[in-house]
């Protein structure tokens, strides 16, 4: 079945770049996502990438997709203390039918030290 | 535009009771999905509704059910609550298939 894996924790200093990694197993996934969750809150959609793309940039966020290795990464440039949160990688389940089912990773806790 | 709203935000129930959670999607969104988030199992898909029809269902027991109304608002119901049902229940809505927006969640505690 589908499985999405992430490292559990990442600590960086304010102003540095953060790179959060994710591996997924469903090669048929057409969309891959990054969501952010702050304490006590829901999930905020940060960005997504279509499977025929290698890279997507959106302001401080850069998503890299290596489809051959089923590896997805999120780079946050100039990381700020406000970026401290849990980051979830997710893949959209595509089995030929219409669905919006997302398979989430375990989440990576990003701690930004001032 | 208002985001996804969920009510109530917090709920405490006892074992054996039932509970109904509500989700109002972003205006114009016709798809509503529900997820359960727990420390042990992470984020797990419960079900998805589109135009009042259940389009997909996750691996949860029949105690978990849902429905969608003609205005796209959705409810989920959990009957015969168990301690393990304590979780954050998240609702997401989407207009186009590749963008899903989540609400703040309902924190359910079962004692």
Short mmCIF file of C-alpha atoms in Angstrom, two decimals:
data_model
loop_
_atom_site.label_atom_id
_atom_site.label_comp_id
_atom_site.label_asym_id
_atom_site.label_seq_id
_atom_site.Cartn_x
_atom_site.Cartn_y
_atom_site.Cartn_z
CA UNK A 1 0.00 0.00 0.00
CA UNK A 2 0.90 3.63 -0.04
CA UNK A 3 3.37 4.89 2.51
CA UNK A 4 4.89 8.33 2.96
CA UNK A 5 7.95 8.73 5.17
CA UNK A 6 9.56 11.78 6.70
CA UNK A 7 12.24 12.43 9.27
CA UNK A 8 10.75 13.41 12.60
CA UNK A 9 12.73 16.48 13.58
CA UNK A 10 14.83 19.27 12.10
CA UNK A 11 16.51 22.11 13.97
CA UNK A 12 17.93 25.17 12.20
CA UNK A 13 19.08 28.65 13.09
CA UNK A 14 17.09 31.71 12.08
CA UNK A 15 18.24 32.95 8.68
CA UNK A 16 19.52 29.56 7.53
CA UNK A 17 17.82 27.40 4.91
CA UNK A 18 15.75 24.41 5.98
CA UNK A 19 15.34 21.29 3.89
CA UNK A 20 12.62 18.82 4.78
CA UNK A 21 12.65 15.48 2.98
CA UNK A 22 9.97 12.97 2.14
CA UNK A 23 9.81 9.64 0.32
CA UNK A 24 6.65 8.14 -1.10
CA UNK A 25 5.76 4.80 -2.60
CA UNK A 26 2.86 5.34 -5.00
CA UNK A 27 4.46 6.05 -8.36
CA UNK A 28 1.06 6.84 -9.86
CA UNK A 29 0.54 9.87 -7.63
CA UNK A 30 -0.12 12.90 -9.81
CA UNK A 31 0.11 15.55 -7.11
CA UNK A 32 2.36 15.87 -4.09
CA UNK A 33 1.82 18.39 -1.34
CA UNK A 34 3.37 20.19 1.58
CA UNK A 35 1.17 21.27 4.46
CA UNK A 36 2.11 23.20 7.61
CA UNK A 37 0.50 22.71 11.01
CA UNK A 38 1.03 25.11 13.87
CA UNK A 39 0.12 24.14 17.46
CA UNK A 40 -3.61 23.82 17.98
CA UNK A 41 -4.39 24.60 14.36
CA UNK A 42 -5.50 22.80 11.23
CA UNK A 43 -3.39 22.19 8.15
CA UNK A 44 -2.29 25.05 5.94
CA UNK A 45 -1.64 24.23 2.28
CA UNK A 46 1.83 25.57 1.52
CA UNK A 47 2.43 24.34 -1.99
CA UNK A 48 1.99 21.39 -4.31
CA UNK A 49 3.75 20.01 -7.34
CA UNK A 50 2.45 18.07 -10.31
CA UNK A 51 4.28 14.84 -10.99
CA UNK A 52 5.56 15.95 -14.41
CA UNK A 53 7.51 18.79 -12.81
CA UNK A 54 10.97 18.63 -11.26
CA UNK A 55 10.87 21.87 -9.34
CA UNK A 56 8.47 24.55 -8.21
CA UNK A 57 9.39 27.81 -6.54
CA UNK A 58 7.03 30.02 -4.58
CA UNK A 59 8.67 32.93 -2.76
CA UNK A 60 10.82 31.40 0.01
CA UNK A 61 9.65 27.88 -0.75
CA UNK A 62 11.27 25.54 -3.28
CA UNK A 63 9.92 22.06 -3.93
CA UNK A 64 12.11 19.48 -5.63
CA UNK A 65 10.71 16.23 -6.99
CA UNK A 66 12.80 13.23 -7.98
CA UNK A 67 10.23 10.88 -9.45
CA UNK A 68 12.74 8.12 -10.16
CA UNK A 69 13.67 7.89 -6.46
CA UNK A 70 10.17 8.91 -5.27
CA UNK A 71 11.75 11.68 -3.24
CA UNK A 72 10.22 15.05 -2.48
CA UNK A 73 11.85 17.92 -0.62
CA UNK A 74 10.81 21.31 0.66
CA UNK A 75 13.41 24.03 1.02
CA UNK A 76 12.59 27.10 3.07
CA UNK A 77 14.98 29.96 2.46
CA UNK A 78 15.83 32.49 5.19
CA UNK A 79 13.98 30.46 7.82
CA UNK A 80 12.20 32.55 10.45
CA UNK A 81 10.98 31.69 13.95
CA UNK A 82 7.45 31.91 12.57
CA UNK A 83 8.27 28.91 10.38
CA UNK A 84 8.48 26.68 13.46
CA UNK A 85 5.73 24.09 12.97
CA UNK A 86 5.10 20.54 11.82
CA UNK A 87 5.40 20.03 8.07
CA UNK A 88 3.51 17.23 6.36
CA UNK A 89 4.24 15.75 3.01
CA UNK A 90 1.23 14.17 1.27
CA UNK A 91 0.47 12.34 -1.94
CA UNK A 92 -2.86 12.26 -3.67
CA UNK A 93 -4.15 8.75 -4.19
CA UNK A 94 -4.80 8.15 -7.87
CA UNK A 95 -6.33 4.85 -8.78
CA UNK A 96 -8.19 5.94 -11.89
CA UNK A 97 -11.29 7.17 -10.12
CA UNK A 98 -12.17 10.63 -8.96
CA UNK A 99 -10.96 11.16 -5.43
CA UNK A 100 -9.36 13.75 -3.22
CA UNK A 101 -7.90 11.25 -0.78
CA UNK A 102 -4.51 12.30 0.56
CA UNK A 103 -1.95 9.99 2.12
CA UNK A 104 0.08 11.90 4.69
CA UNK A 105 3.55 11.39 6.05
CA UNK A 106 4.28 11.34 9.75
CA UNK A 107 5.27 15.00 9.80
CA UNK A 108 8.58 16.77 10.46
CA UNK A 109 8.83 19.10 13.42
CA UNK A 110 10.86 22.14 12.38
CA UNK A 111 12.39 24.06 15.28
CA UNK A 112 13.93 27.42 14.42
CA UNK A 113 16.45 28.73 16.94
CA UNK A 114 16.77 32.54 17.20
CA UNK B 1 -13.68 34.54 1.28
CA UNK B 2 -14.32 32.63 4.51
CA UNK B 3 -12.32 29.47 5.06
CA UNK B 4 -13.48 26.05 6.10
CA UNK B 5 -15.32 26.19 9.41
CA UNK B 6 -15.82 23.33 11.83
CA UNK B 7 -18.07 23.15 14.84
CA UNK B 8 -17.72 22.57 17.64
CA UNK B 9 -14.01 23.25 18.14
CA UNK B 10 -13.79 21.19 21.32
CA UNK B 11 -15.92 18.36 22.61
CA UNK B 12 -15.78 16.02 25.59
CA UNK B 13 -17.85 12.84 25.52
CA UNK B 14 -17.97 9.64 27.53
CA UNK B 15 -17.52 6.11 26.23
CA UNK B 16 -20.59 4.68 24.59
CA UNK B 17 -22.05 8.03 23.59
CA UNK B 18 -22.34 9.25 20.04
CA UNK B 19 -21.15 12.52 18.55
CA UNK B 20 -21.85 14.61 15.46
CA UNK B 21 -19.30 17.01 14.02
CA UNK B 22 -20.08 19.65 11.42
CA UNK B 23 -18.07 21.12 8.56
CA UNK B 24 -18.94 24.05 6.33
CA UNK B 25 -16.76 24.17 3.22
CA UNK B 26 -15.49 27.23 1.43
CA UNK B 27 -18.28 28.75 -0.62
CA UNK B 28 -18.54 27.02 -4.00
CA UNK B 29 -16.56 23.95 -2.96
CA UNK B 30 -18.44 20.73 -3.54
CA UNK B 31 -15.98 18.17 -2.22
CA UNK B 32 -15.57 17.63 1.51
CA UNK B 33 -13.13 15.16 3.05
CA UNK B 34 -12.66 14.12 6.66
CA UNK B 35 -9.46 13.07 8.39
CA UNK B 36 -8.61 11.82 11.85
CA UNK B 37 -5.35 12.94 13.45
CA UNK B 38 -3.91 11.10 16.46
CA UNK B 39 -0.38 11.02 17.91
CA UNK B 40 -0.13 7.28 17.29
CA UNK B 41 -1.64 6.89 13.82
CA UNK B 42 -1.03 10.34 12.38
CA UNK B 43 -3.39 11.70 9.75
CA UNK B 44 -5.78 9.14 8.34
CA UNK B 45 -8.45 9.56 5.71
CA UNK B 46 -12.00 8.85 6.85
CA UNK B 47 -14.20 9.59 3.85
CA UNK B 48 -14.95 12.03 1.08
CA UNK B 49 -18.24 13.44 -0.15
CA UNK B 50 -18.97 15.10 -3.44
CA UNK B 51 -22.40 16.37 -4.45
CA UNK B 52 -24.03 14.56 -1.51
CA UNK B 53 -22.48 11.19 -2.48
CA UNK B 54 -19.72 9.36 -0.67
CA UNK B 55 -16.94 9.07 -3.20
CA UNK B 56 -14.29 7.29 -1.16
CA UNK B 57 -13.95 5.72 2.27
CA UNK B 58 -10.98 4.93 4.49
CA UNK B 59 -10.39 1.91 6.70
CA UNK B 60 -12.51 2.83 9.67
CA UNK B 61 -15.24 0.78 11.37
CA UNK B 62 -18.89 1.31 10.55
CA UNK B 63 -19.28 3.40 13.72
CA UNK B 64 -17.88 6.25 11.66
CA UNK B 65 -20.34 7.66 9.17
CA UNK B 66 -20.95 10.88 7.36
CA UNK B 67 -23.22 12.73 5.03
CA UNK B 68 -23.31 15.81 2.88
CA UNK B 69 -26.19 18.18 2.38
CA UNK B 70 -27.31 19.97 -0.76
CA UNK B 71 -25.48 23.13 0.34
CA UNK B 72 -22.25 21.06 0.55
CA UNK B 73 -22.11 21.25 4.35
CA UNK B 74 -21.06 17.92 5.80
CA UNK B 75 -21.46 16.11 9.08
CA UNK B 76 -19.69 13.11 10.47
CA UNK B 77 -21.05 10.91 13.18
CA UNK B 78 -19.29 8.51 15.50
CA UNK B 79 -21.48 6.11 17.44
CA UNK B 80 -20.60 4.08 20.53
CA UNK B 81 -17.52 6.14 21.28
CA UNK B 82 -14.33 4.45 22.41
CA UNK B 83 -11.34 5.96 24.20
CA UNK B 84 -9.31 5.48 21.02
CA UNK B 85 -11.62 7.82 19.14
CA UNK B 86 -10.05 10.77 20.97
CA UNK B 87 -8.46 12.77 18.20
CA UNK B 88 -8.42 15.94 16.18
CA UNK B 89 -10.96 15.59 13.36
CA UNK B 90 -10.14 17.68 10.34
CA UNK B 91 -12.35 18.57 7.45
CA UNK B 92 -11.07 19.72 4.06
CA UNK B 93 -12.86 21.19 1.10
CA UNK B 94 -11.86 21.55 -2.50
CA UNK B 95 -13.10 23.17 -5.68
CA UNK B 96 -10.50 21.67 -7.99
CA UNK B 97 -9.07 18.22 -7.42
CA UNK B 98 -5.52 19.27 -6.65
CA UNK B 99 -6.17 21.89 -3.94
CA UNK B 100 -7.60 20.97 -0.57
CA UNK B 101 -8.08 23.47 2.23
CA UNK B 102 -8.43 22.37 5.80
CA UNK B 103 -10.47 23.73 8.65
CA UNK B 104 -9.17 24.25 12.20
CA UNK B 105 -10.47 20.88 13.35
CA UNK B 106 -12.63 19.58 16.16
CA UNK B 107 -10.76 18.25 19.18
CA UNK B 108 -12.74 15.28 20.54
CA UNK B 109 -11.87 13.85 23.94
CA UNK B 110 -13.52 10.61 25.02
CA UNK B 111 -13.40 9.83 28.75
#
